[in-house]
Coordinates of C-alpha atoms (C1' of nucleotides) in Angstrom, one line a residue:
Chain A
X595 CA 7.3 3.1 10.1
X596 CA 5.0 1.2 12.3
X597 CA 1.7 0.4 10.7
X598 CA -0.1 2.1 13.6
X599 CA 1.7 5.3 12.8
X600 CA 0.9 5.0 9.2
X601 CA -2.7 4.4 10.0
X602 CA -3.0 7.4 12.2
X603 CA -1.2 9.4 9.5
X604 CA -3.7 8.6 6.8
X605 CA -6.6 9.1 9.2
X606 CA -5.3 12.6 10.2
X607 CA -4.8 13.4 6.5
X608 CA -8.3 12.3 5.8
X609 CA -9.9 14.1 8.7
X610 CA -7.7 17.2 8.3
X611 CA -7.6 17.3 12.1
X612 CA -5.6 15.6 14.8
X613 CA -8.4 15.5 17.3
X614 CA -11.0 14.2 14.9
X615 CA -8.6 11.4 13.9
X616 CA -7.9 10.7 17.6
X617 CA -11.6 10.2 18.3
X618 CA -12.1 8.1 15.2
X619 CA -9.2 5.8 16.2
X620 CA -9.9 5.7 19.9
X621 CA -6.8 7.6 20.9
X622 CA -6.2 10.8 22.6
X623 CA -5.2 14.0 20.8
X624 CA -1.9 13.6 22.5
X625 CA -1.2 10.1 21.2
X626 CA -2.0 11.2 17.7
X627 CA 0.3 14.1 18.0
X628 CA 3.1 11.8 19.2
X629 CA 2.4 9.4 16.4
X630 CA 2.9 12.1 13.8
X631 CA 5.9 13.5 15.6
X632 CA 7.4 10.0 15.6
X633 CA 6.8 9.6 11.9
X634 CA 8.2 13.0 11.0
X635 CA 11.2 12.4 13.2
X636 CA 11.8 9.0 11.6
X637 CA 11.6 10.3 8.1
X638 CA 13.4 13.5 8.9
X639 CA 10.8 15.8 7.4
X640 CA 7.5 17.4 8.2
X641 CA 4.6 15.4 6.7
X642 CA 1.7 17.7 7.6
X643 CA 1.4 21.5 7.8
X644 CA -0.7 22.4 10.8
X645 CA -3.5 24.9 10.9
X646 CA -4.9 23.9 8.6
X647 CA -3.8 20.3 8.7
X648 CA -2.8 19.5 5.1
X649 CA -0.1 17.1 3.9
X650 CA 3.2 18.6 2.8
X651 CA 4.8 17.4 -0.5
X652 CA 6.6 14.7 1.5
X653 CA 3.3 13.8 3.2
X654 CA 1.6 13.4 -0.2
X655 CA 4.3 10.9 -1.3
X656 CA 3.9 9.0 1.9
X657 CA 0.1 8.9 1.5
X658 CA 0.5 7.3 -1.9
X659 CA 2.2 4.4 -0.3
X660 CA 0.5 4.2 3.1
X661 CA -2.9 3.2 1.9
X662 CA -1.8 0.3 -0.2
X663 CA 0.6 -0.9 2.5
X664 CA -2.1 -0.9 5.1
X665 CA -4.4 -2.7 2.7
X666 CA -1.9 -5.3 1.9
X667 CA -1.3 -5.9 5.6
X668 CA -4.9 -6.6 6.0
X669 CA -4.9 -8.8 3.0
X670 CA -2.0 -10.8 4.5
X671 CA -3.8 -11.3 7.8
X672 CA -7.0 -12.3 6.0
X673 CA -5.1 -14.7 3.7
X674 CA -3.4 -16.4 6.7
X675 CA -6.7 -16.6 8.6
X676 CA -8.3 -18.3 5.7
X677 CA -5.9 -21.2 5.8
X678 CA -6.8 -21.9 9.4
X679 CA -10.5 -20.9 9.8
X680 CA -13.0 -23.3 8.5
X681 CA -14.8 -22.1 5.3
X682 CA -17.5 -19.6 6.0
X683 CA -21.1 -20.7 5.7
X684 CA -22.3 -17.5 4.2
X685 CA -21.2 -16.4 0.8
X686 CA -20.3 -12.7 1.0
X687 CA -20.3 -10.9 -2.3
X688 CA -19.7 -7.2 -3.1
X689 CA -20.4 -5.3 -6.2
X690 CA -20.3 -1.7 -7.5
X691 CA -23.8 -0.4 -8.4
X692 CA -23.6 -1.0 -12.2
X693 CA -21.9 -4.3 -11.8
X694 CA -24.5 -5.5 -9.4
X695 CA -27.2 -5.6 -12.1
X696 CA -26.0 -8.9 -13.4
X697 CA -25.8 -10.5 -10.0
X698 CA -29.4 -11.3 -9.0
X699 CA -30.0 -14.1 -11.5
X700 CA -26.6 -15.6 -10.9
X701 CA -27.1 -15.6 -7.1
X702 CA -30.4 -17.3 -7.7
X703 CA -28.6 -20.0 -9.6
X704 CA -26.2 -20.5 -6.7
X705 CA -29.2 -20.7 -4.3
X706 CA -30.6 -23.5 -6.4
X707 CA -27.4 -25.5 -6.8
X708 CA -26.2 -24.9 -3.2
X709 CA -29.3 -24.7 -1.1
X710 CA -27.6 -24.6 2.2
X711 CA -25.4 -21.5 1.8
X712 CA -26.5 -18.1 3.1
X713 CA -25.9 -15.2 0.8
X714 CA -24.9 -11.7 1.7
X715 CA -24.7 -9.1 -1.1
X716 CA -23.2 -5.7 -0.5
X717 CA -23.4 -2.9 -3.0
X718 CA -20.7 -0.3 -2.4
X719 CA -18.2 1.9 -4.1
X720 CA -15.7 0.5 -6.5
X721 CA -12.8 1.0 -4.1
X722 CA -14.6 -0.6 -1.2
X723 CA -15.2 -3.7 -3.4
X724 CA -11.5 -4.2 -4.0
X725 CA -10.5 -3.3 -0.5
X726 CA -13.2 -5.5 1.0
X727 CA -12.1 -8.5 -1.1
X728 CA -8.5 -7.9 -0.2
X729 CA -9.2 -7.6 3.5
X730 CA -11.3 -10.8 3.4
X731 CA -14.6 -9.1 4.1
X732 CA -15.9 -10.4 0.8
X733 CA -15.1 -13.6 -0.9
X734 CA -16.0 -12.2 -4.3
X735 CA -16.4 -8.8 -5.8
X736 CA -17.5 -7.3 -9.0
X737 CA -16.2 -3.9 -10.1
X738 CA -16.8 -1.9 -13.2
X739 CA -15.1 0.9 -15.0
X740 CA -14.1 2.2 -18.4
X741 CA -11.0 1.3 -20.3
X742 CA -9.8 0.7 -23.8
X743 CA -11.0 -2.6 -25.2
X744 CA -9.2 -5.6 -23.8
X745 CA -7.3 -3.5 -21.3
X746 CA -7.7 -4.4 -17.6
X747 CA -9.2 -2.0 -15.2
X748 CA -6.7 0.0 -13.2
X749 CA -7.4 -1.3 -9.7
X750 CA -5.5 -0.5 -6.6
X751 CA -1.8 -1.3 -7.0
X752 CA -1.7 -2.6 -3.5
X753 CA -2.8 -6.2 -3.8
X754 CA -2.2 -8.8 -6.4
X755 CA -5.7 -10.2 -6.5
X756 CA -7.0 -12.7 -9.0
X757 CA -9.1 -10.6 -11.4
X758 CA -10.9 -11.9 -14.5
X759 CA -12.9 -9.9 -17.0
X760 CA -16.5 -10.9 -17.0
X761 CA -17.9 -8.6 -19.6
X762 CA -17.2 -5.8 -21.9
X763 CA -20.0 -3.6 -23.2
X764 CA -20.2 -0.6 -25.5
X765 CA -20.6 2.8 -23.9
X766 CA -23.3 5.2 -24.7
X767 CA -24.0 8.8 -24.0
X768 CA -27.3 9.1 -22.3
X769 CA -29.4 12.1 -23.4
X770 CA -33.0 13.3 -23.1
X771 CA -34.8 12.3 -26.3
X772 CA -35.4 16.0 -27.0
X773 CA -31.7 16.8 -26.9
X774 CA -30.3 18.1 -30.2
X775 CA -27.6 15.4 -30.3
X776 CA -30.1 12.6 -29.6
X777 CA -30.5 11.7 -33.2
X778 CA -26.7 11.3 -33.9
X779 CA -25.4 7.9 -34.8
X780 CA -22.3 8.3 -32.8
X781 CA -20.6 10.9 -30.6
X782 CA -17.0 11.5 -29.7
X783 CA -15.9 13.1 -26.5
X784 CA -14.6 16.0 -28.5
X785 CA -18.2 16.8 -29.6
X786 CA -19.2 17.1 -25.9
X787 CA -16.7 19.4 -24.3
X788 CA -19.2 22.2 -24.2
X789 CA -22.1 20.0 -23.1
X790 CA -23.8 20.0 -19.7
X791 CA -22.4 17.1 -17.8
X792 CA -23.7 15.2 -14.8
X793 CA -20.8 13.8 -12.9
X794 CA -21.9 10.7 -11.1
X795 CA -18.5 9.3 -10.1
X796 CA -19.8 6.5 -8.0
X797 CA -22.2 5.2 -10.6
X798 CA -21.5 6.2 -14.2
X799 CA -18.1 6.9 -15.9
X800 CA -16.5 9.5 -13.7
X801 CA -15.6 12.7 -15.4
X802 CA -12.1 12.4 -14.3
X803 CA -11.8 9.1 -16.1
X804 CA -13.3 10.6 -19.2
X805 CA -11.0 13.6 -19.1
X806 CA -8.0 11.3 -18.8
X807 CA -9.3 9.3 -21.8
X808 CA -10.0 12.4 -23.8
X809 CA -6.7 14.0 -22.9
X810 CA -8.6 17.1 -22.3
X811 CA -9.4 19.1 -19.1
X812 CA -12.4 20.6 -20.7
X813 CA -15.3 18.5 -19.4
X814 CA -16.9 20.2 -16.5
X815 CA -19.9 19.1 -14.5
X816 CA -23.1 21.2 -14.4
X817 CA -24.2 19.0 -11.5
X818 CA -22.6 16.3 -9.4
X819 CA -24.7 13.4 -8.3
X820 CA -23.1 11.7 -5.3
X821 CA -25.4 8.7 -5.3
X822 CA -25.6 5.2 -6.7
X823 CA -29.2 4.9 -7.8
X824 CA -29.4 4.4 -11.5
X825 CA -33.1 5.5 -11.7
X826 CA -32.3 8.8 -10.0
X827 CA -29.4 9.5 -12.4
X828 CA -31.6 8.6 -15.4
X829 CA -34.3 10.9 -14.1
X830 CA -31.7 13.7 -13.8
X831 CA -30.7 13.2 -17.3
X832 CA -34.3 13.1 -18.5
X833 CA -35.0 16.4 -16.7
X834 CA -32.3 18.0 -18.7
X835 CA -29.7 18.5 -16.0
X836 CA -27.0 17.1 -18.3
X837 CA -25.7 13.9 -19.9
X838 CA -23.6 11.0 -18.7
X839 CA -21.7 8.1 -20.1
X840 CA -23.1 4.7 -19.2
X841 CA -23.0 1.2 -20.5
X842 CA -25.6 1.0 -23.2
X843 CA -27.7 -1.6 -21.3
X844 CA -28.1 0.8 -18.4
X845 CA -29.9 3.4 -20.5
X846 CA -33.7 2.8 -20.5
X847 CA -36.1 3.5 -23.4
X848 CA -37.1 6.8 -22.0
X849 CA -33.8 8.2 -23.0
X850 CA -31.6 8.4 -26.1
X851 CA -28.5 6.3 -26.0
X852 CA -25.9 7.4 -28.6
X853 CA -22.8 5.3 -29.0
X854 CA -19.6 6.8 -27.8
X855 CA -17.3 6.2 -30.7
X856 CA -14.2 8.2 -30.0
X857 CA -12.0 7.6 -28.0
X858 CA -12.6 3.9 -28.3
X859 CA -13.7 2.9 -24.8
X860 CA -15.7 0.1 -23.3
X861 CA -17.5 -0.5 -20.0
X862 CA -15.8 -3.4 -18.4
X863 CA -16.7 -5.4 -15.3
X864 CA -14.2 -7.5 -13.6
X865 CA -14.5 -10.3 -11.0
X866 CA -12.2 -9.9 -8.1
X867 CA -11.7 -12.8 -5.8
X868 CA -9.7 -14.3 -3.0
X869 CA -7.7 -17.3 -4.1
X870 CA -9.7 -19.9 -2.2
X871 CA -13.4 -20.3 -2.1
X872 CA -16.2 -22.5 -0.9
X873 CA -17.9 -24.7 -3.5
X874 CA -20.7 -22.1 -3.6
X875 CA -18.2 -19.3 -4.3
X876 CA -16.6 -21.4 -7.0
X877 CA -19.9 -22.1 -8.7
X878 CA -20.7 -18.4 -8.6
X879 CA -17.4 -17.5 -10.2
X880 CA -17.9 -20.3 -12.8
X881 CA -21.2 -18.6 -13.7
X882 CA -19.2 -15.8 -15.2
X883 CA -16.5 -17.7 -17.0
X884 CA -19.1 -19.9 -18.7
X885 CA -21.7 -17.4 -19.9
X886 CA -19.1 -15.3 -21.7
Chain B
X978 CA 2.1 -7.3 12.3
X979 CA 5.1 -5.1 13.0
X980 CA 7.4 -4.8 10.0
X981 CA 10.3 -5.9 12.2
X982 CA 8.5 -9.2 13.0
X983 CA 7.8 -9.7 9.3
X984 CA 11.4 -9.1 8.4
X985 CA 12.7 -11.6 10.9
X986 CA 10.0 -14.0 9.7
X987 CA 11.2 -13.9 6.1
X988 CA 14.8 -14.1 7.1
X989 CA 14.1 -17.2 9.2
X990 CA 12.2 -18.7 6.3
X991 CA 15.1 -17.9 4.0
X992 CA 17.8 -19.2 6.4
X993 CA 15.8 -22.2 7.6
X994 CA 17.2 -21.5 11.0
X995 CA 16.4 -19.2 13.9
X996 CA 20.0 -18.8 14.9
X997 CA 21.3 -18.0 11.4
X998 CA 18.6 -15.4 11.0
X999 CA 19.5 -14.0 14.4
X1000 CA 23.1 -13.4 13.5
X1001 CA 22.2 -12.1 10.1
X1002 CA 19.8 -9.5 11.6
X1003 CA 22.0 -8.7 14.6
X1004 CA 19.6 -10.2 17.1
X1005 CA 19.8 -12.9 19.7
X1006 CA 18.4 -16.4 19.0
X1007 CA 16.0 -15.6 21.8
X1008 CA 14.8 -12.4 20.3
X1009 CA 14.1 -14.2 17.0
X1010 CA 12.2 -16.9 18.8
X1011 CA 10.1 -14.2 20.5
X1012 CA 9.4 -12.5 17.2
X1013 CA 8.1 -15.6 15.6
X1014 CA 6.1 -16.5 18.7
X1015 CA 4.6 -13.0 18.7
X1016 CA 3.6 -13.3 15.0
X1017 CA 2.2 -16.8 15.5
X1018 CA 0.3 -15.6 18.5
X1019 CA -1.0 -12.6 16.7
X1020 CA -2.2 -14.6 13.7
X1021 CA -3.4 -17.5 15.9
X1022 CA -1.6 -20.2 13.9
X1023 CA 1.9 -21.7 13.6
X1024 CA 3.8 -20.2 10.7
X1025 CA 6.9 -22.4 10.9
X1026 CA 7.4 -26.0 11.6
X1027 CA 10.5 -26.5 13.7
X1028 CA 13.3 -29.0 13.2
X1029 CA 13.6 -28.6 10.3
X1030 CA 12.5 -25.0 10.1
X1031 CA 10.1 -24.9 7.2
X1032 CA 7.1 -22.6 6.6
X1033 CA 3.7 -24.1 7.3
X1034 CA 0.8 -23.6 4.8
X1035 CA -0.1 -20.5 6.7
X1036 CA 3.5 -19.4 6.7
X1037 CA 3.6 -19.8 2.9
X1038 CA 0.7 -17.5 2.5
X1039 CA 2.3 -14.9 4.8
X1040 CA 5.5 -15.1 2.9
X1041 CA 3.7 -14.2 -0.3
X1042 CA 2.7 -10.9 1.2
X1043 CA 5.6 -10.1 3.6
X1044 CA 8.2 -9.5 0.9
X1045 CA 6.1 -7.1 -1.1
X1046 CA 5.0 -5.3 2.0
X1047 CA 8.6 -4.8 3.2
X1048 CA 9.6 -3.7 -0.3
X1049 CA 6.9 -1.2 -0.5
X1050 CA 7.8 0.1 3.0
X1051 CA 11.3 0.8 1.7
X1052 CA 9.9 2.3 -1.4
X1053 CA 7.8 4.7 0.7
X1054 CA 10.7 5.8 2.8
X1055 CA 12.9 6.3 -0.3
X1056 CA 10.1 8.2 -2.0
X1057 CA 9.8 10.6 0.9
X1058 CA 13.5 11.0 1.3
X1059 CA 13.7 12.0 -2.3
X1060 CA 11.4 14.9 -1.8
X1061 CA 13.7 16.4 0.8
X1062 CA 17.2 15.3 -0.2
X1063 CA 18.9 17.2 -2.9
X1064 CA 19.2 15.4 -6.2
X1065 CA 22.1 12.9 -6.2
X1066 CA 25.2 13.8 -8.2
X1067 CA 25.8 10.3 -9.4
X1068 CA 23.4 8.5 -11.7
X1069 CA 22.9 5.0 -10.3
X1070 CA 21.6 2.6 -12.9
X1071 CA 20.9 -1.1 -12.6
X1072 CA 20.4 -3.7 -15.3
X1073 CA 19.9 -7.4 -15.6
X1074 CA 22.6 -9.1 -17.6
X1075 CA 20.9 -9.3 -21.0
X1076 CA 19.3 -5.9 -20.6
X1077 CA 22.7 -4.4 -19.8
X1078 CA 24.0 -5.0 -23.4
X1079 CA 22.2 -1.9 -24.7
X1080 CA 23.5 0.3 -22.0
X1081 CA 27.1 1.1 -22.7
X1082 CA 26.4 3.3 -25.7
X1083 CA 23.5 5.1 -24.1
X1084 CA 25.6 5.9 -21.0
X1085 CA 28.3 7.3 -23.3
X1086 CA 25.7 9.6 -24.7
X1087 CA 24.8 10.8 -21.2
X1088 CA 28.4 11.4 -20.4
X1089 CA 28.7 13.5 -23.5
X1090 CA 25.5 15.6 -22.8
X1091 CA 26.0 15.8 -19.1
X1092 CA 29.7 15.9 -18.5
X1093 CA 29.5 16.6 -14.8
X1094 CA 27.5 13.5 -13.6
X1095 CA 29.2 10.5 -12.2
X1096 CA 27.8 7.2 -13.4
X1097 CA 27.4 4.0 -11.5
X1098 CA 26.2 0.8 -13.3
X1099 CA 25.2 -2.3 -11.4
X1100 CA 24.5 -5.5 -13.2
X1101 CA 22.4 -7.8 -11.0
X1102 CA 19.5 -10.2 -10.9
X1103 CA 16.1 -9.2 -12.3
X1104 CA 14.5 -9.1 -8.9
X1105 CA 17.3 -7.0 -7.5
X1106 CA 16.9 -4.4 -10.3
X1107 CA 13.2 -3.9 -9.4
X1108 CA 13.8 -4.0 -5.7
X1109 CA 16.7 -1.6 -5.9
X1110 CA 14.8 0.9 -7.9
X1111 CA 11.9 0.6 -5.5
X1112 CA 14.1 1.1 -2.5
X1113 CA 15.8 4.1 -4.1
X1114 CA 19.2 2.4 -4.5
X1115 CA 19.0 3.0 -8.2
X1116 CA 17.3 5.8 -10.1
X1117 CA 16.8 3.7 -13.2
X1118 CA 16.7 0.0 -14.0
X1119 CA 16.5 -2.2 -17.0
X1120 CA 15.0 -5.7 -16.6
X1121 CA 14.3 -8.3 -19.2
X1122 CA 12.1 -11.3 -19.5
X1123 CA 9.8 -13.2 -21.8
X1124 CA 6.2 -12.5 -22.4
X1125 CA 3.6 -12.6 -25.1
X1126 CA 4.0 -9.8 -27.6
X1127 CA 2.8 -6.4 -26.2
X1128 CA 2.2 -7.9 -22.8
X1129 CA 4.0 -6.2 -19.9
X1130 CA 6.5 -8.2 -17.9
X1131 CA 5.2 -9.6 -14.7
X1132 CA 7.2 -7.7 -12.2
X1133 CA 6.8 -7.7 -8.5
X1134 CA 3.3 -6.8 -7.5
X1135 CA 4.5 -4.9 -4.6
X1136 CA 5.3 -1.5 -6.0
X1137 CA 3.6 0.6 -8.6
X1138 CA 6.7 1.8 -10.4
X1139 CA 6.7 3.6 -13.7
X1140 CA 7.7 1.0 -16.3
X1141 CA 8.0 1.5 -20.0
X1142 CA 8.8 -1.0 -22.7
X1143 CA 12.1 -0.2 -24.4
X1144 CA 12.3 -3.1 -26.8
X1145 CA 10.9 -6.3 -27.9
X1146 CA 12.9 -8.9 -29.7
X1147 CA 12.3 -12.3 -31.2
X1148 CA 13.4 -15.3 -29.2
X1149 CA 15.6 -17.9 -30.6
X1150 CA 16.7 -21.4 -29.5
X1151 CA 20.4 -21.5 -29.3
X1152 CA 21.9 -24.7 -30.4
X1153 CA 25.3 -26.1 -31.5
X1154 CA 25.6 -25.9 -35.2
X1155 CA 26.0 -29.6 -35.3
X1156 CA 22.7 -30.2 -33.6
X1157 CA 20.1 -32.1 -35.6
X1158 CA 17.5 -29.4 -35.1
X1159 CA 20.0 -26.6 -36.1
X1160 CA 18.8 -26.5 -39.7
X1161 CA 15.1 -26.0 -38.8
X1162 CA 13.5 -22.8 -39.8
X1163 CA 11.5 -22.6 -36.6
X1164 CA 10.9 -24.6 -33.5
X1165 CA 8.0 -24.9 -31.1
X1166 CA 8.4 -25.7 -27.4
X1167 CA 6.5 -28.8 -28.0
X1168 CA 9.4 -30.1 -30.3
X1169 CA 11.8 -29.6 -27.4
X1170 CA 10.2 -31.4 -24.5
X1171 CA 12.7 -34.2 -24.8
X1172 CA 15.7 -32.0 -25.5
X1173 CA 18.7 -31.4 -23.2
X1174 CA 18.1 -28.1 -21.6
X1175 CA 20.5 -25.7 -19.9
X1176 CA 18.6 -23.8 -17.2
X1177 CA 20.2 -20.4 -16.8
X1178 CA 17.5 -18.7 -14.8
X1179 CA 19.5 -15.5 -14.1
X1180 CA 20.6 -15.0 -17.7
X1181 CA 18.4 -16.6 -20.3
X1182 CA 14.7 -17.4 -20.3
X1183 CA 14.2 -19.5 -17.1
X1184 CA 12.8 -23.0 -17.6
X1185 CA 10.0 -22.2 -15.1
X1186 CA 8.9 -19.3 -17.4
X1187 CA 9.0 -21.6 -20.5
X1188 CA 7.1 -24.3 -18.7
X1189 CA 4.4 -21.8 -17.7
X1190 CA 4.3 -20.5 -21.3
X1191 CA 4.2 -24.0 -22.7
X1192 CA 1.6 -25.2 -20.2
X1193 CA 3.7 -28.3 -19.8
X1194 CA 5.8 -29.5 -16.9
X1195 CA 8.0 -31.6 -19.2
X1196 CA 11.0 -29.4 -19.7
X1197 CA 13.8 -30.6 -17.5
X1198 CA 17.3 -29.2 -17.2
X1199 CA 20.3 -31.4 -18.0
X1200 CA 22.4 -28.8 -16.3
X1201 CA 21.8 -25.6 -14.4
X1202 CA 24.0 -22.6 -14.9
X1203 CA 23.8 -20.2 -12.0
X1204 CA 25.7 -17.4 -13.5
X1205 CA 25.2 -14.3 -15.6
X1206 CA 28.0 -14.5 -18.1
X1207 CA 26.7 -14.8 -21.6
X1208 CA 29.9 -16.1 -23.1
X1209 CA 30.0 -18.9 -20.6
X1210 CA 26.5 -19.9 -21.4
X1211 CA 27.2 -19.9 -25.1
X1212 CA 30.2 -22.0 -24.5
X1213 CA 28.2 -24.5 -22.6
X1214 CA 25.7 -24.7 -25.4
X1215 CA 28.5 -25.0 -28.0
X1216 CA 30.0 -27.8 -25.9
X1217 CA 26.7 -29.7 -26.3
X1218 CA 25.5 -29.5 -22.7
X1219 CA 22.1 -28.5 -23.9
X1220 CA 20.1 -25.6 -25.4
X1221 CA 18.7 -22.4 -24.1
X1222 CA 16.2 -19.8 -25.2
X1223 CA 17.7 -16.3 -25.7
X1224 CA 17.0 -13.2 -27.6
X1225 CA 18.2 -13.7 -31.1
X1226 CA 20.8 -10.9 -30.9
X1227 CA 22.5 -12.6 -28.0
X1228 CA 23.3 -15.7 -30.0
X1229 CA 26.7 -15.4 -31.7
X1230 CA 27.8 -16.7 -35.1
X1231 CA 29.4 -19.8 -33.6
X1232 CA 25.9 -21.1 -32.7
X1233 CA 22.7 -21.8 -34.6
X1234 CA 19.8 -19.6 -33.6
X1235 CA 16.5 -21.1 -34.6
X1236 CA 13.4 -18.9 -34.2
X1237 CA 11.0 -20.0 -31.4
X1238 CA 7.7 -19.9 -33.2
X1239 CA 5.3 -21.4 -30.8
X1240 CA 4.1 -20.3 -28.3
X1241 CA 4.4 -16.8 -29.6
X1242 CA 6.8 -15.2 -27.2
X1243 CA 9.2 -12.2 -27.3
X1244 CA 12.1 -11.1 -25.3
X1245 CA 11.1 -7.8 -23.8
X1246 CA 13.2 -5.3 -21.9
X1247 CA 11.6 -2.7 -19.7
X1248 CA 12.7 0.5 -18.1
X1249 CA 11.9 0.9 -14.5
X1250 CA 12.3 4.2 -12.8
X1251 CA 11.5 6.3 -9.8
X1252 CA 9.2 9.1 -10.6
X1253 CA 11.6 11.9 -10.3
X1254 CA 15.0 12.1 -11.8
X1255 CA 17.9 14.4 -12.4
X1256 CA 18.4 15.9 -15.9
X1257 CA 21.0 13.3 -16.6
X1258 CA 18.5 10.5 -15.6
X1259 CA 15.8 12.1 -17.7
X1260 CA 18.1 12.3 -20.7
X1261 CA 19.0 8.6 -20.3
X1262 CA 15.4 7.6 -20.1
X1263 CA 14.7 9.7 -23.1
X1264 CA 17.3 7.7 -25.0
X1265 CA 15.0 4.8 -24.8
X1266 CA 11.7 6.4 -25.7
X1267 CA 13.3 8.1 -28.8
X1268 CA 15.1 5.2 -30.4
X1269 CA 11.9 3.3 -30.1
Chain C
dG622 C1' -10.9 33.4 24.4
dG623 C1' -11.9 29.3 22.3
dC624 C1' -10.2 25.6 19.7
dT625 C1' -6.5 22.7 18.7
dA626 C1' -1.8 21.1 18.6
dT627 C1' 2.4 20.4 21.6
dT628 C1' 5.1 19.3 25.6
dA629 C1' 5.9 17.3 30.3
dC630 C1' 5.5 13.5 33.0
dG631 C1' 4.3 9.0 35.0
dG632 C1' 2.5 4.3 34.9
dA633 C1' 1.9 0.3 32.0
dA634 C1' 3.4 -2.5 28.5
dA635 C1' 6.5 -4.2 25.2
dT636 C1' 11.3 -5.3 23.7
dC637 C1' 15.6 -7.5 23.9
dG638 C1' 19.5 -9.7 26.1
dT639 C1' 21.3 -13.1 29.6
dA640 C1' 20.8 -17.4 31.2
dA641 C1' 18.6 -21.5 32.4
dC642 C1' 15.8 -25.1 30.2
dC643 C1' 14.3 -28.6 27.0
dA644 C1' 13.8 -31.4 22.8
dT645 C1' 15.4 -33.7 18.8
dG646 C1' 18.7 -35.9 15.9
Chain D
dC752 C1' 25.3 -35.1 24.3
dA753 C1' 25.3 -31.5 21.4
dT754 C1' 23.0 -28.3 18.5
dG755 C1' 19.4 -25.3 18.5
dG756 C1' 14.7 -23.6 19.8
dT757 C1' 12.0 -22.2 24.1
dT758 C1' 11.1 -20.1 28.5
dA759 C1' 12.1 -17.1 32.6
dC760 C1' 13.3 -13.0 34.2
dG761 C1' 15.0 -8.3 34.6
dA762 C1' 16.8 -3.8 32.7
dT763 C1' 15.6 -0.6 29.3
dT764 C1' 12.8 1.6 26.2
dT765 C1' 8.5 2.7 24.2
dC766 C1' 3.7 3.8 24.3
dC767 C1' -0.2 6.2 25.7
dG768 C1' -3.1 8.9 28.9
dT769 C1' -3.5 13.0 32.0
dA770 C1' -2.6 17.4 32.5
dA771 C1' -0.4 21.6 31.8
dT772 C1' 1.4 24.7 28.0
dA773 C1' 1.5 27.1 23.8
dG774 C1' 0.0 28.9 19.2
dC775 C1' -3.5 30.4 15.8
dC776 C1' -8.3 32.2 14.3

DNA sequence: GGCTATTACGGAAATCGTAACCATG
DNA sequence: CATGGTTACGATTTCCGTAATAGCC
């Protein structure tokens, strides 16, 4: 199970096509075909059904492992490189959209205390934050998500990264002020199974997470927002397209924010970091452990 | 970073010798030398200092990742094989020594409810339990360890295995009845920094774990017992070689068992399993979730 | 028939063993 | 000088691209 083979396997599975994966990886169709054949031969079972190209049951199982393995391989390389390369002059930080809100002021503080360091801030998806930190692209990352109070976020199981909680905040259901439920003191997910939902999985609490927390499959999106801009989401809510679950502080005055009381969930943001860091990185990380 | 190269790297690091690793792996010295050279060339830094053969700082970092990666690779293969192979007729179970105590009666129950199945019980080290389950050698495993109450055990970070707590039990300091502290109602680790300790890392709470929990480096072993037989350890304690921390139920009447009150720790045993299982395996697992 | 995966084949590269070489204790 | 890691070199295998073949909408 050569990592190269695993990599083409996951790429093919993602693309749903041998030729697309080939061009993405810089191989020929033929090479990709041979890679898959080699893997299937090694494991003694078909991993993909062809035409359409879809993972078999065995392929699904392999996919669950392949990603984490590849990620950890990258992490290992990055970790070793870090012991030999001299510390980077620019502080690369990543954050998921909601987690990024708390970053501007802290970065300003770093700029003051460490005038020499260049800063690079990347806002990207929650998975990319963790993967980027693991792979060494970022020295520091902030992710957010919902969990039960004091429970850690369920990050990728691939890498044992240092993670520390930086804040927990109450969740609120964001509604237009004219919404019949807007005057409620608290809401439970059970009250909302028939509501119109906006699923904004890259920004707010993803509906899949809420379903898992509620133990119900009932929540269905009236509209999906595949974007990361908070103002756009709030505008969609205000326009009556539906409601969403957000950390209370993310809901502006134009909207009603009703506490989500049941199940008991919080919005948690966590700091993910590589083990070593420049003084600037350390001082940024310290910003979090001090203020809270 | 070919898995083969990683494997020879960890083997060399374990053996402290190229030639020993070569014979263990069925390679030539030369091949091993080439493997290491290839790795060092790929990563651009020496991984081992020669004569004596010891990992460099970079090598240490790589070692932290290599084991888990290799383990997960095995887990992937086993997971895929399980989807294609027909379910095994013999129920292979592993347990660490202290965890194994609760197994005999439960296995008898399985034998009653599933008369056809053959049983295979392996008692081995805690790491081997987890690794064996990950690699598919065992369908089910029981490990034990000490943690703060309700905290999960810190198993290998390599594999995301299904783990469920099966029991938590108070810890006790096992002492000869004649020991001056034997009459105490409770003891804290702080009281015991100057005591004579028996370190039995494969059986009782390892001193390293206690040190980490106490936040002190003071605990030093007067004797180390590298074995897994509880009676032998208890005899050592009774003979006055030192004391050890055990789950209360493991300490027999011949000895004094004083509750360990500070820090607040428990002896926890966890069930580790592969995701699928035969009916017999399911019923064995159910034995644990039912009884508590 | 067009699109896409597979197979056949050949050149380049990698792998591993034999054996000569070298360094350290 | 002997033990043990390194280097040189060659046979074998593997890998990947070109090109021809085959299978599904």
